Short mmCIF file of C-alpha atoms and ligand atoms in Angstrom, two decimals:
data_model
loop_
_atom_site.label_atom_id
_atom_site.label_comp_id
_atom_site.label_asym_id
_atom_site.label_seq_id
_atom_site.Cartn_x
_atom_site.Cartn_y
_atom_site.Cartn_z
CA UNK S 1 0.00 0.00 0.00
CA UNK S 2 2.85 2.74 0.94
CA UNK S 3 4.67 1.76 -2.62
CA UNK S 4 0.92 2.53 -4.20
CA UNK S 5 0.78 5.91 -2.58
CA UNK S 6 4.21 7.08 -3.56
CA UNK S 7 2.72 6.12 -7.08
CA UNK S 8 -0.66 7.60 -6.65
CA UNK S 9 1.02 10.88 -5.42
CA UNK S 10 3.20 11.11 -8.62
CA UNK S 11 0.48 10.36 -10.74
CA UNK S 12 -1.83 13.28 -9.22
CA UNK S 13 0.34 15.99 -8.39
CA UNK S 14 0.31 17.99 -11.35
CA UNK S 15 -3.07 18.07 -11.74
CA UNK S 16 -3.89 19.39 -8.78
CA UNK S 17 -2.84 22.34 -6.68
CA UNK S 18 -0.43 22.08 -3.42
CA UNK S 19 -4.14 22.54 -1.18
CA UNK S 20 -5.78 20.45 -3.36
CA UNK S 21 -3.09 17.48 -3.25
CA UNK S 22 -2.97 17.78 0.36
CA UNK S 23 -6.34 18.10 0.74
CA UNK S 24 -6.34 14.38 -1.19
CA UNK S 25 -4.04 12.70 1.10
CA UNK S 26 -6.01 14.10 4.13
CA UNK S 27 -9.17 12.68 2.76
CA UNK S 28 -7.47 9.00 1.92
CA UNK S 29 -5.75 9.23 5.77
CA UNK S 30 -9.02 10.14 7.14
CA UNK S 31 -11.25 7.19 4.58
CA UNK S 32 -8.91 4.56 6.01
CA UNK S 33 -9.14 5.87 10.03
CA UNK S 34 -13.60 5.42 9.05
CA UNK S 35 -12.52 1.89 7.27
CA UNK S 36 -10.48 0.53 10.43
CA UNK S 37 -14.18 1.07 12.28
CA UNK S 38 -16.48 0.49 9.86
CA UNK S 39 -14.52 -1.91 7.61
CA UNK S 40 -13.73 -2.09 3.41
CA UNK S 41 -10.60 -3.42 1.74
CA UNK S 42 -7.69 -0.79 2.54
CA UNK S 43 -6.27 -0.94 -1.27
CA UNK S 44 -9.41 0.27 -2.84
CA UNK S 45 -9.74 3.09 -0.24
CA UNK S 46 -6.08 4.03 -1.00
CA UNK S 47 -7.14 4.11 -4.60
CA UNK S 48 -10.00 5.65 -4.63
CA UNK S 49 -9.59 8.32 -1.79
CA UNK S 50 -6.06 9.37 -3.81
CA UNK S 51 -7.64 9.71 -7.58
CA UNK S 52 -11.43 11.43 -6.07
CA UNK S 53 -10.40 14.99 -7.08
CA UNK S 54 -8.09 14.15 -9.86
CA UNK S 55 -10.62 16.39 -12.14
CA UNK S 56 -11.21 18.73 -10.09
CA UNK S 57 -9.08 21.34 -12.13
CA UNK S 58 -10.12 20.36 -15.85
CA UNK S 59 -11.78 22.87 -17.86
CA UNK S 60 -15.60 22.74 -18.00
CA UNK S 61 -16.05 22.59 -21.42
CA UNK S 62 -13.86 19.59 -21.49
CA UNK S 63 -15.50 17.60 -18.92
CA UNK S 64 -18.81 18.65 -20.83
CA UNK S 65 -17.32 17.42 -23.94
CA UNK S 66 -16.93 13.63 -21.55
CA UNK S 67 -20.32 13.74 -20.09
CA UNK S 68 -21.79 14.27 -23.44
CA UNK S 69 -20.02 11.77 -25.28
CA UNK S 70 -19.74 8.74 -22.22
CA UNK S 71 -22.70 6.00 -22.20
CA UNK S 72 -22.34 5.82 -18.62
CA UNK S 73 -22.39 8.98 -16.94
CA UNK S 74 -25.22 10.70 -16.22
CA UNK S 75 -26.50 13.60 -19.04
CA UNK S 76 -28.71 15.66 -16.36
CA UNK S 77 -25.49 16.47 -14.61
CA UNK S 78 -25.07 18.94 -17.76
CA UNK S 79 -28.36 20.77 -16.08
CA UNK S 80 -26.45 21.41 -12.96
CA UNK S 81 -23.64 22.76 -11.31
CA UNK S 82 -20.30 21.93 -12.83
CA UNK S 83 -18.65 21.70 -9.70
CA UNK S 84 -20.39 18.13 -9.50
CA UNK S 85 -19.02 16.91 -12.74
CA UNK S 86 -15.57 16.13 -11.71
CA UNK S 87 -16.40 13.20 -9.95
CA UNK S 88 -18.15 11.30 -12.98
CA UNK S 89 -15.91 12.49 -15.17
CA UNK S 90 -12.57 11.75 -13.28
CA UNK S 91 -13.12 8.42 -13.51
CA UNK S 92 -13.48 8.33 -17.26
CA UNK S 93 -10.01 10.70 -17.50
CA UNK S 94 -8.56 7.78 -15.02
CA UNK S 95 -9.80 4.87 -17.63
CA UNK S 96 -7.50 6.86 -19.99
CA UNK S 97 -4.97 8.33 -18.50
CA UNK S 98 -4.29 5.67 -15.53
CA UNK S 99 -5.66 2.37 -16.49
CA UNK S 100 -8.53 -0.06 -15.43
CA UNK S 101 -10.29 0.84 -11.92
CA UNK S 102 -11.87 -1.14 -9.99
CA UNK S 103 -15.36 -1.25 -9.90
CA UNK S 104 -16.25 -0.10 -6.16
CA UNK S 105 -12.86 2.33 -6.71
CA UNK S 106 -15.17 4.52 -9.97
CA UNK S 107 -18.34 4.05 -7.89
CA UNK S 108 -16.12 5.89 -4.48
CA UNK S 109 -14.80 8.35 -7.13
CA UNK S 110 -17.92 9.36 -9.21
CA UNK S 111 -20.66 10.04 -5.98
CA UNK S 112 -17.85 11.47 -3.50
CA UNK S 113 -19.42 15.02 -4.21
CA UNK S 114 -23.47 14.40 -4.23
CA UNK S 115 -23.74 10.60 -2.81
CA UNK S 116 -26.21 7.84 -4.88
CA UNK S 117 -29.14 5.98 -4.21
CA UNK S 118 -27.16 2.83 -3.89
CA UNK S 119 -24.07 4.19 -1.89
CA UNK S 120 -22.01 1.27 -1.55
CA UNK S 121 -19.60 1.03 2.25
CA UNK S 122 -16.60 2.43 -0.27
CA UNK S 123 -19.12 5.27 -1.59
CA UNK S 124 -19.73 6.28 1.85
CA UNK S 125 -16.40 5.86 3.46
CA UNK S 126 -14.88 8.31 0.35
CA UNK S 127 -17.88 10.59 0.91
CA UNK S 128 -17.91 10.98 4.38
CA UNK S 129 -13.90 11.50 4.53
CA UNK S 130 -14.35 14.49 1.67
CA UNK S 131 -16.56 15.84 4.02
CA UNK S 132 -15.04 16.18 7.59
CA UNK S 133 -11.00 15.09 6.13
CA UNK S 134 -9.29 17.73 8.93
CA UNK S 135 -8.87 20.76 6.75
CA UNK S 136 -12.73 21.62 6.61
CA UNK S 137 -13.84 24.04 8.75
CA UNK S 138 -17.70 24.89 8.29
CA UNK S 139 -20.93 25.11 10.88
CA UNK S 140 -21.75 20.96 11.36
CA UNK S 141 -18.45 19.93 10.52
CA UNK S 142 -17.65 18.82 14.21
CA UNK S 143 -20.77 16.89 14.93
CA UNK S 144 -19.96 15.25 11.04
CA UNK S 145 -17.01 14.16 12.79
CA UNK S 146 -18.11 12.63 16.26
CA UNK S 147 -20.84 11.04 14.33
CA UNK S 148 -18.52 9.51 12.23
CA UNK S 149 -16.77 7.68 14.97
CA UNK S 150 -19.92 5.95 16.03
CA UNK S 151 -22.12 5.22 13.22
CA UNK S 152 -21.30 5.48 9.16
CA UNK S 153 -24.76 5.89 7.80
CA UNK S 154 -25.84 8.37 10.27
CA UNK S 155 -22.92 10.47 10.08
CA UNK S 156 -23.22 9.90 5.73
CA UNK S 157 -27.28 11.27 6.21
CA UNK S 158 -26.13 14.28 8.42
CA UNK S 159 -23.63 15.18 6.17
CA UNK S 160 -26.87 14.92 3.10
CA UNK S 161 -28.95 16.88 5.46
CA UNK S 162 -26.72 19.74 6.30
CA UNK S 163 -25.05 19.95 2.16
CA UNK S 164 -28.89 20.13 1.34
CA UNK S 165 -29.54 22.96 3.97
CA UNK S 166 -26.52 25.09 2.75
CA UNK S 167 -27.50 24.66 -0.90
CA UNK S 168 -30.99 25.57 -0.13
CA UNK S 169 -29.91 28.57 2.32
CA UNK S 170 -28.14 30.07 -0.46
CA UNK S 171 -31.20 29.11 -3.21
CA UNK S 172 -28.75 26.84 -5.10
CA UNK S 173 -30.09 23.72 -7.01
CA UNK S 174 -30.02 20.39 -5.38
CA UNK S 175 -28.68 17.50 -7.32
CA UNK S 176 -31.36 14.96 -7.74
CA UNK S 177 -28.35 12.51 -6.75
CA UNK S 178 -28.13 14.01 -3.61
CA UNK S 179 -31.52 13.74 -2.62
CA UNK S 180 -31.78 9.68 -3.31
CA UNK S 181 -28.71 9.33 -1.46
CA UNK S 182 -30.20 11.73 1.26
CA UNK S 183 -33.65 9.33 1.35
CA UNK S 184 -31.87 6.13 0.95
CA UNK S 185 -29.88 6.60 4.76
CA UNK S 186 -33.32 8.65 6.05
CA UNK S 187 -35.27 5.77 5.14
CA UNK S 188 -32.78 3.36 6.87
CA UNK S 189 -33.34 5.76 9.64
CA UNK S 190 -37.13 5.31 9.72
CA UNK S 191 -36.79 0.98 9.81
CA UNK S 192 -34.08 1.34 12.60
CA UNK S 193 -36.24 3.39 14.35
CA UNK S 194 -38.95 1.38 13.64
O1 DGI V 201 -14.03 18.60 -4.45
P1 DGI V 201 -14.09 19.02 -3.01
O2 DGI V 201 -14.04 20.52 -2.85
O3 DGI V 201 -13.12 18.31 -2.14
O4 DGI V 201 -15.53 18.58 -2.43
P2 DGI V 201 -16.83 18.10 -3.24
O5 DGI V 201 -16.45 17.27 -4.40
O6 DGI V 201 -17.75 17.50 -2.23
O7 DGI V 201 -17.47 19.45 -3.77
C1 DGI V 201 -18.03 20.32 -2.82
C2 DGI V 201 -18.97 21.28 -3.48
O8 DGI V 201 -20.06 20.60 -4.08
C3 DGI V 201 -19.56 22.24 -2.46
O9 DGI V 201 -19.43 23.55 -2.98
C4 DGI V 201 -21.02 21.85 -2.35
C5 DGI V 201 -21.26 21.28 -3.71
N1 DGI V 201 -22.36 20.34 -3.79
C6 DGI V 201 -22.51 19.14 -3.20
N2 DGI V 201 -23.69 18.57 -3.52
C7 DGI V 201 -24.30 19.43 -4.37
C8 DGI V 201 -23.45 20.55 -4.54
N3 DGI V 201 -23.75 21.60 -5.34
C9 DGI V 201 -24.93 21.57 -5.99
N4 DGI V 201 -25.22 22.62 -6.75
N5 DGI V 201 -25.81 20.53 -5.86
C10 DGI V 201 -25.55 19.43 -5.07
O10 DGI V 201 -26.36 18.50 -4.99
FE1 FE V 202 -14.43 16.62 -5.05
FE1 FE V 203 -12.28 16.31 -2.28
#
C-alpha cells in the first residue's frame, strides 16, 4: 500500500494544486481511520480516496465534452452545477490516462461530491472523509465528525442533510443525486427506528 501511494502521489500531483493534493491525502488518511471502524478493503480506499479529485481542475467545457459523449455517466449532470461533474468524469479521465479501476474504486470516485441511491460502504467511506477530512472548517463539521466515529450511515445522512440545507440557504439547485442518497440513509433511519 505505501509503494501505491508514492505512485498515486506522482500520478496526481500535477493536476492538482499544493491545497488540493494535500487536501487528497487528508481525505485517503481520514477514509482509512472510518474503514479501520467500519470496515472495506484498505487498497481500494487508498485508490479511490487518492484519484477522487483528480478532475477537479479540468476545464468545463472539457468535462462537458466527456459527459456528453460517455454512455455511462449521467446527461442531467449537464443541467447542474459543474462543480459536481468532476467526480463522474474523473473516472473516465482515469480509464484513460491511468488504467482499469476497480469497480467499487469509480463508484467511491464518481458520488464522493453528491452521494447515490445505492451508496455502496466504499461510496460512503470516500464521501464521508471528503466531508469532515481535517482541513474543513464549516458550521456541522464537528458533529460530522463525532458522528462519524460511532455510526457510518448516520454520520453519511447528516452530512446529506446539512449539504442540502446550505444549498438551499443560499437558493442553489439540489442534485437529484443528492436527494436519493439523502432518502436512501433517512429511510434506513425510519426501519431502525422502527
Ligand atoms: O471537491 P471538493 O471541494 O473536495 O468537495 P466536493 O467534491 O464534495 O465538492 C463540494 C462542493 O459541491 C460544495 O461547494 C457543495 C457542492 N455540492 C454538493 N452537492 C451538491 C453541490 N452543489 C450543488 N449545486 N448541488 C448538489 O447537490
Ligand atoms: Fe471533489
Ligand atoms: Fe475532495
Amino acid at each position: 500500500m505505501d509503494a501505491n501511494r508514492k505512485e498515486l502521489k506522482q500520478f496526481i500531483r500535477p493536476h492538482l494544486t499544493e491545497e488540493r493534493f494535500q487536501h487528497t491525502v487528508r481525505v485517503t488518511d481520514t477514509a482509512h481511520h472510518l474503514a479501520d471502524i467500519f470496515g472495506g478493503d484498505a487498497h481500494k480506499i487508498e485508490v479511490a480516496g487518492m484519484l477522487h479529485d483528480y478532475a477537479k481542475y479540468r476545464p468545463y467545457e472539457e468535462m462537458r465534452r466527456w459527459i456528453e459523449g460517455s454512455v455511462d455517466v449521467p446527461k442531467d449532470l449537464l443541467n447542474y452545477s459543474p462543480v459536481l461533474w468532476h467526480g463522474p468524469v474523473g473516472v473516465k479521465m482515469l480509464e484513460k490516462e491511468w488504467g482499469a479501476l476497480d469497480k467499487d474504486v469509480q463508484s467511491a470516485i464518481a458520488s464522493h461530491t453528491t452521494g447515490n441511491a445505492i451508496m455502496s460502504i466504499y461510496d460512503k467511506l470516500i464521501f464521508l472523509a471528503d466531508y469532515i477530512e481535517p482541513g474543513r472548517d464549516f458550521p456541522g463539521v464537528q458533529e460530522a465528525r463525532r458522528l462519524a466515529e460511532v455510526d457510518l450511515d448516520k454520520a453519511c445522512l447528516f452530512a446529506l442533510d446539512n449539504t442540502i440545507r446550505y444549498l438551499m440557504s443560499k437558493q442553489q439547485t439540489v442534485y437529484p443525486g443528492t436527494f436519493h442518497a439523502y432518502n436512501l440513509l433517512q429511510k434506513k433511519q425510519e426501519e431502525e427506528n422502527g
